[in-house]
Amino acid sequence: MTEASPTRSAVPIDSPSKNPAIRRWFLRVAIALAVLLFGVPLSLWLYLRGSLATLDGTIHAKGLSGPVHVSRDALGIPTIRGRDRADIAYATGYVHGQERFFQMDLLRRVAGGELAALVGPAALRVDREHRLHRFRARARDGLSLLTAPERALLDRYVAGVNEGLAALSTHPFEYAVLRTSPQPWRAEDTVLVAFAMYFDLQGHQAPHELARGYLQEHSTAEQLAFLLPTSSTWDAPLDAAAVSDPVAAIPATAPSWLTAPRTAHSQQARREPEPDAIPHELRRGIGSNNWALSGSRSSTGSALVANDMHLGIRLPHIWFRAALELVKDDGSVRRTSGVMLPGTPIVVVGSNGKVAWGFTNSYGDYVDLIELERDPNDPLRVRTPAGWETAKSHAETLEAKGSASELLTVLETSLGPVWTVGGRAYALHWIAHERGAVNLELLKMEEAADLLAAQAVGQRTGMPAQNMVAGDAQGHIGWTISGPLPNRTAQHAATFPLRSTDAALTWTSLRMPADYPRVNDPSSGQLWTANARQLAGPAHSSLGDGGADLGARGQQIRDDLTALASGPGGGKANELAVYQIGLDDRALFVSTFRDRALRTLDAAALQDQPQRTEFRRLLESSWDGRASPSSIGYRLARTYLYALYEQFFGGLNEQLSRLLPGLDFDAASSRWPVVIARVLDERPAAWLPAGHKDYRAVELAAIDAAIAQLTASGAALSTATWGAFNTARIAHPFASQIPFAKQLLSAPADPQAGDENMPHVAYPTGGQSERMAVSPGHEEQGILNMPGGASGHPLSPYFLAGHAAWVKGEPTPFLPGAAKHTLQFQP
């Protein structure tokens, strides 16, 4: 008898086919594996599909006075048609609630300082900053100012949002990720959505004044006049060929922060930004362009209006394309088409068949900081320019998901809430705090019959003050401001913080619409705005400067429009011609600094310097005069410009960032390139930055810093294309939180043409949020495209519908196309 081998079992084992129990065990394991491999993904897929919007069928809804039809075209763009405007609002709310509710939720929470309650304590910093303004309380108050028809329409929109959300089989997927449920939409939430835009469009103004106040305290009056010019040769105002403000001489002495020695750390080359950051190198891209041609210069005989609003771009996209069609009693149809802001029932930019309009941020002075004197014996007692008063104290509770709540005390003075920064207390006097800063007046743009009627609507609208360029079917064009304006005079044009002991220099009332500036039907037949100074004359001082752009973008648009007058068709431009202006990526501004770098890189500078030699070679050989993705020369020249910025203002920026994180000289003035160019041209000895023997050394140091930055990862300069840096990073906010779904939640990482200081603005996480060109009465020939689709759902075919055309700059129709899906609402 032999022993069992140690490598074999001594117990006989039957095969599964001979042992029913083992066979059943293997079957159970196989089923479990199949469920794991296929069932879980299938369940997840079915769950996600449960929150897709309803596209077809019939829905019976309470409160309707008649039927409403929602037809969607091949891109998912809806046309919403009904006989009652309130019914259309209900259907619009239903569509928004199904397609974009999570986006709407974020907007209301960001405005109200309530984000941490949804996403956790990481958002508390933002909540503290935003709750200071108590916008939810202001939104509730704003509802009381609505007319009865406006409130009725808003209530129907709110009902549609909530019923659309409730009709989904499952909550939007974001709530599953956050392990929470969506809260119902309320009327005040729509007002909060508009307040969120105040943060986007005017939230920079308090830091702007803070930075200017620091400069005021650390510079003489002469130095300040030179460092903060009120205009430059790049400005292209609407009312003159140029701005003729006096040009300040370079003072004999420089500020101490320029000539003081810097630490070794502070002189290190600035690295390119993290992917999701918006550093100072990109902030100026956040603006907008609009322009118009009169009927005498258009192929249609009606005005031609173009607009591209520059914002941060994420998925889902901020705007929602739609056409709203109201069937009147006589059978005629009033159609308003364009883009809406989900959370509101209003077409923000577009055309109603008689008038077309577009917006850009106006950058007037809409904030005053007033330094307060505090009573040491009474924490509520403060002194303002009008005298001593007792501030109101509000206890605000900040909820944070998964964490304890936090109590925030907000002090409110007659001039606004108290903002404490740098050890000082300021009253933050912001136009957004005024009653009526948000209203629904823009709804009436649907009814505007001509340019003057449209301007009257815009001037009464409660929204962040915008440059409104509009044109009508009769061929008239005009510019004015849309949104509330402080009633400023030259006495009140304060772009620096005020002291509590100053006379009452801040504004105390709002300007009447009849007093708004306007430029209508200019003899040139063209208008344009691009976030820069709009006016050369005295009316500019009443608007003030809240951080206006340098002006190069607007000048390039103006000149492009002028060139159309001698173009094909006898100077009669069509929609495509005006649309293409927004794609102009010629680097006219940056080319001036490229020329400066080439002059500096002479034979002596290149001797025994292979990297500088390569830098010069690429500046010359890889330069097509554009911010094109393949251009190395453009990226080198641009990086050199910002290296010069660091040489001149790096030391100051360190001081400013200690006052408020991220604060820098760019926040005080966008015209810093002009200041640098003048110093380099005139070469005053007293203004030589610390650590350099002469200005040639400054320029070479900037070139060397640019080389160090571009080769820091070990890559060769010859790989530093503009597209490698300006690569689109357009994604859902959860893309970084769900790695396995990142591709599903992101747009393609396309290298992009365009940059700041040119019409085609583009940066990795933002740029032209829509491109529109339309002639009222000829909408079927119009153009409109966007970087994101109609749906906020990643499984929807409309999540990125239209994105590829936007990337390529391809014109797509302004109006929705033929219906592919139809959803009917019946009473």
PDB file of N, CA and C in Angstrom, residues 197 200-201 278 285-288 308-314 317-319 341 361 761 763 765-770 787 806:
ATOM      1  N   MET A 197     -25.086  86.072 -10.623  1.00  0.00           N
ATOM      2  CA  MET A 197     -24.412  86.762 -11.711  1.00  0.00           C
ATOM      3  C   MET A 197     -23.755  88.058 -11.231  1.00  0.00           C
ATOM      4  N   ASP A 200     -20.396  86.979 -10.285  1.00  0.00           N
ATOM      5  CA  ASP A 200     -19.570  86.707 -11.464  1.00  0.00           C
ATOM      6  C   ASP A 200     -19.092  87.993 -12.122  1.00  0.00           C
ATOM      7  N   LEU A 201     -19.962  88.983 -12.210  1.00  0.00           N
ATOM      8  CA  LEU A 201     -19.701  90.148 -13.051  1.00  0.00           C
ATOM      9  C   LEU A 201     -19.224  91.374 -12.293  1.00  0.00           C
ATOM     10  N   ILE A 278      -7.520  79.940 -12.325  1.00  0.00           N
ATOM     11  CA  ILE A 278      -7.586  81.078 -13.234  1.00  0.00           C
ATOM     12  C   ILE A 278      -6.640  82.125 -12.678  1.00  0.00           C
ATOM     13  N   GLY A 285      -9.365  87.576 -19.694  1.00  0.00           N
ATOM     14  CA  GLY A 285     -10.184  86.945 -20.716  1.00  0.00           C
ATOM     15  C   GLY A 285     -11.642  86.875 -20.321  1.00  0.00           C
ATOM     16  N   ILE A 286     -11.912  87.094 -19.023  1.00  0.00           N
ATOM     17  CA  ILE A 286     -13.284  86.986 -18.557  1.00  0.00           C
ATOM     18  C   ILE A 286     -13.978  88.308 -18.828  1.00  0.00           C
ATOM     19  N   GLY A 287     -14.645  88.420 -19.922  1.00  0.00           N
ATOM     20  CA  GLY A 287     -15.338  89.641 -20.297  1.00  0.00           C
ATOM     21  C   GLY A 287     -16.385  89.290 -21.330  1.00  0.00           C
ATOM     22  N   SER A 288     -16.548  90.112 -22.321  1.00  0.00           N
ATOM     23  CA  SER A 288     -17.499  89.826 -23.393  1.00  0.00           C
ATOM     24  C   SER A 288     -17.271  90.809 -24.526  1.00  0.00           C
ATOM     25  N   ASP A 308     -20.731  87.822 -28.046  1.00  0.00           N
ATOM     26  CA  ASP A 308     -20.198  86.624 -27.392  1.00  0.00           C
ATOM     27  C   ASP A 308     -19.813  87.006 -25.962  1.00  0.00           C
ATOM     28  N   MET A 309     -20.481  86.378 -25.027  1.00  0.00           N
ATOM     29  CA  MET A 309     -20.266  86.654 -23.605  1.00  0.00           C
ATOM     30  C   MET A 309     -19.209  85.700 -23.076  1.00  0.00           C
ATOM     31  N   HIS A 310     -18.190  86.235 -22.421  1.00  0.00           N
ATOM     32  CA  HIS A 310     -17.069  85.425 -21.948  1.00  0.00           C
ATOM     33  C   HIS A 310     -17.259  85.097 -20.470  1.00  0.00           C
ATOM     34  N   LEU A 311     -17.349  83.818 -20.203  1.00  0.00           N
ATOM     35  CA  LEU A 311     -17.547  83.347 -18.833  1.00  0.00           C
ATOM     36  C   LEU A 311     -16.756  82.063 -18.647  1.00  0.00           C
ATOM     37  N   GLY A 312     -16.627  81.635 -17.391  1.00  0.00           N
ATOM     38  CA  GLY A 312     -16.100  80.308 -17.160  1.00  0.00           C
ATOM     39  C   GLY A 312     -17.028  79.287 -17.793  1.00  0.00           C
ATOM     40  N   ILE A 313     -16.458  78.255 -18.406  1.00  0.00           N
ATOM     41  CA  ILE A 313     -17.270  77.260 -19.122  1.00  0.00           C
ATOM     42  C   ILE A 313     -17.140  75.911 -18.431  1.00  0.00           C
ATOM     43  N   ARG A 314     -18.272  75.380 -18.033  1.00  0.00           N
ATOM     44  CA  ARG A 314     -18.348  74.050 -17.432  1.00  0.00           C
ATOM     45  C   ARG A 314     -19.484  73.284 -18.073  1.00  0.00           C
ATOM     46  N   HIS A 317     -23.619  73.545 -19.461  1.00  0.00           N
ATOM     47  CA  HIS A 317     -23.272  74.911 -19.833  1.00  0.00           C
ATOM     48  C   HIS A 317     -24.170  75.914 -19.125  1.00  0.00           C
ATOM     49  N   ILE A 318     -23.656  77.120 -18.908  1.00  0.00           N
ATOM     50  CA  ILE A 318     -24.409  78.111 -18.155  1.00  0.00           C
ATOM     51  C   ILE A 318     -25.682  78.541 -18.874  1.00  0.00           C
ATOM     52  N   TRP A 319     -25.642  78.630 -20.210  1.00  0.00           N
ATOM     53  CA  TRP A 319     -26.809  79.096 -20.957  1.00  0.00           C
ATOM     54  C   TRP A 319     -27.650  77.927 -21.461  1.00  0.00           C
ATOM     55  N   LEU A 341     -30.978  81.763 -18.931  1.00  0.00           N
ATOM     56  CA  LEU A 341     -30.213  81.340 -17.766  1.00  0.00           C
ATOM     57  C   LEU A 341     -31.104  80.408 -16.963  1.00  0.00           C
ATOM     58  N   ASN A 361     -20.131  92.950 -20.007  1.00  0.00           N
ATOM     59  CA  ASN A 361     -19.992  93.554 -18.690  1.00  0.00           C
ATOM     60  C   ASN A 361     -19.454  94.974 -18.839  1.00  0.00           C
ATOM     61  N   VAL A 761     -11.585  85.398 -27.663  1.00  0.00           N
ATOM     62  CA  VAL A 761     -11.122  85.127 -26.302  1.00  0.00           C
ATOM     63  C   VAL A 761     -11.309  83.644 -26.005  1.00  0.00           C
ATOM     64  N   TYR A 763      -9.600  80.562 -23.109  1.00  0.00           N
ATOM     65  CA  TYR A 763      -8.629  80.071 -22.153  1.00  0.00           C
ATOM     66  C   TYR A 763      -9.104  78.699 -21.693  1.00  0.00           C
ATOM     67  N   THR A 765     -10.410  77.047 -19.220  1.00  0.00           N
ATOM     68  CA  THR A 765     -11.676  76.788 -18.537  1.00  0.00           C
ATOM     69  C   THR A 765     -12.736  77.841 -18.833  1.00  0.00           C
ATOM     70  N   GLY A 766     -12.588  78.569 -19.925  1.00  0.00           N
ATOM     71  CA  GLY A 766     -13.594  79.578 -20.225  1.00  0.00           C
ATOM     72  C   GLY A 766     -13.357  80.246 -21.549  1.00  0.00           C
ATOM     73  N   GLY A 767     -14.186  81.252 -21.814  1.00  0.00           N
ATOM     74  CA  GLY A 767     -14.080  81.996 -23.060  1.00  0.00           C
ATOM     75  C   GLY A 767     -15.451  82.360 -23.577  1.00  0.00           C
ATOM     76  N   GLN A 768     -15.650  82.207 -24.876  1.00  0.00           N
ATOM     77  CA  GLN A 768     -16.896  82.622 -25.517  1.00  0.00           C
ATOM     78  C   GLN A 768     -18.011  81.630 -25.188  1.00  0.00           C
ATOM     79  N   SER A 769     -18.867  82.034 -24.260  1.00  0.00           N
ATOM     80  CA  SER A 769     -19.919  81.124 -23.787  1.00  0.00           C
ATOM     81  C   SER A 769     -21.049  80.981 -24.793  1.00  0.00           C
ATOM     82  N   GLU A 770     -21.118  81.863 -25.759  1.00  0.00           N
ATOM     83  CA  GLU A 770     -22.019  81.738 -26.910  1.00  0.00           C
ATOM     84  C   GLU A 770     -21.490  82.680 -27.983  1.00  0.00           C
ATOM     85  N   PRO A 787     -20.692  76.161 -26.384  1.00  0.00           N
ATOM     86  CA  PRO A 787     -19.794  75.037 -26.108  1.00  0.00           C
ATOM     87  C   PRO A 787     -20.455  73.849 -25.434  1.00  0.00           C
ATOM     88  N   TRP A 806     -18.811  74.582 -32.119  1.00  0.00           N
ATOM     89  CA  TRP A 806     -18.290  75.728 -31.369  1.00  0.00           C
ATOM     90  C   TRP A 806     -16.765  75.717 -31.369  1.00  0.00           C
TER      91      TRP A 806
END
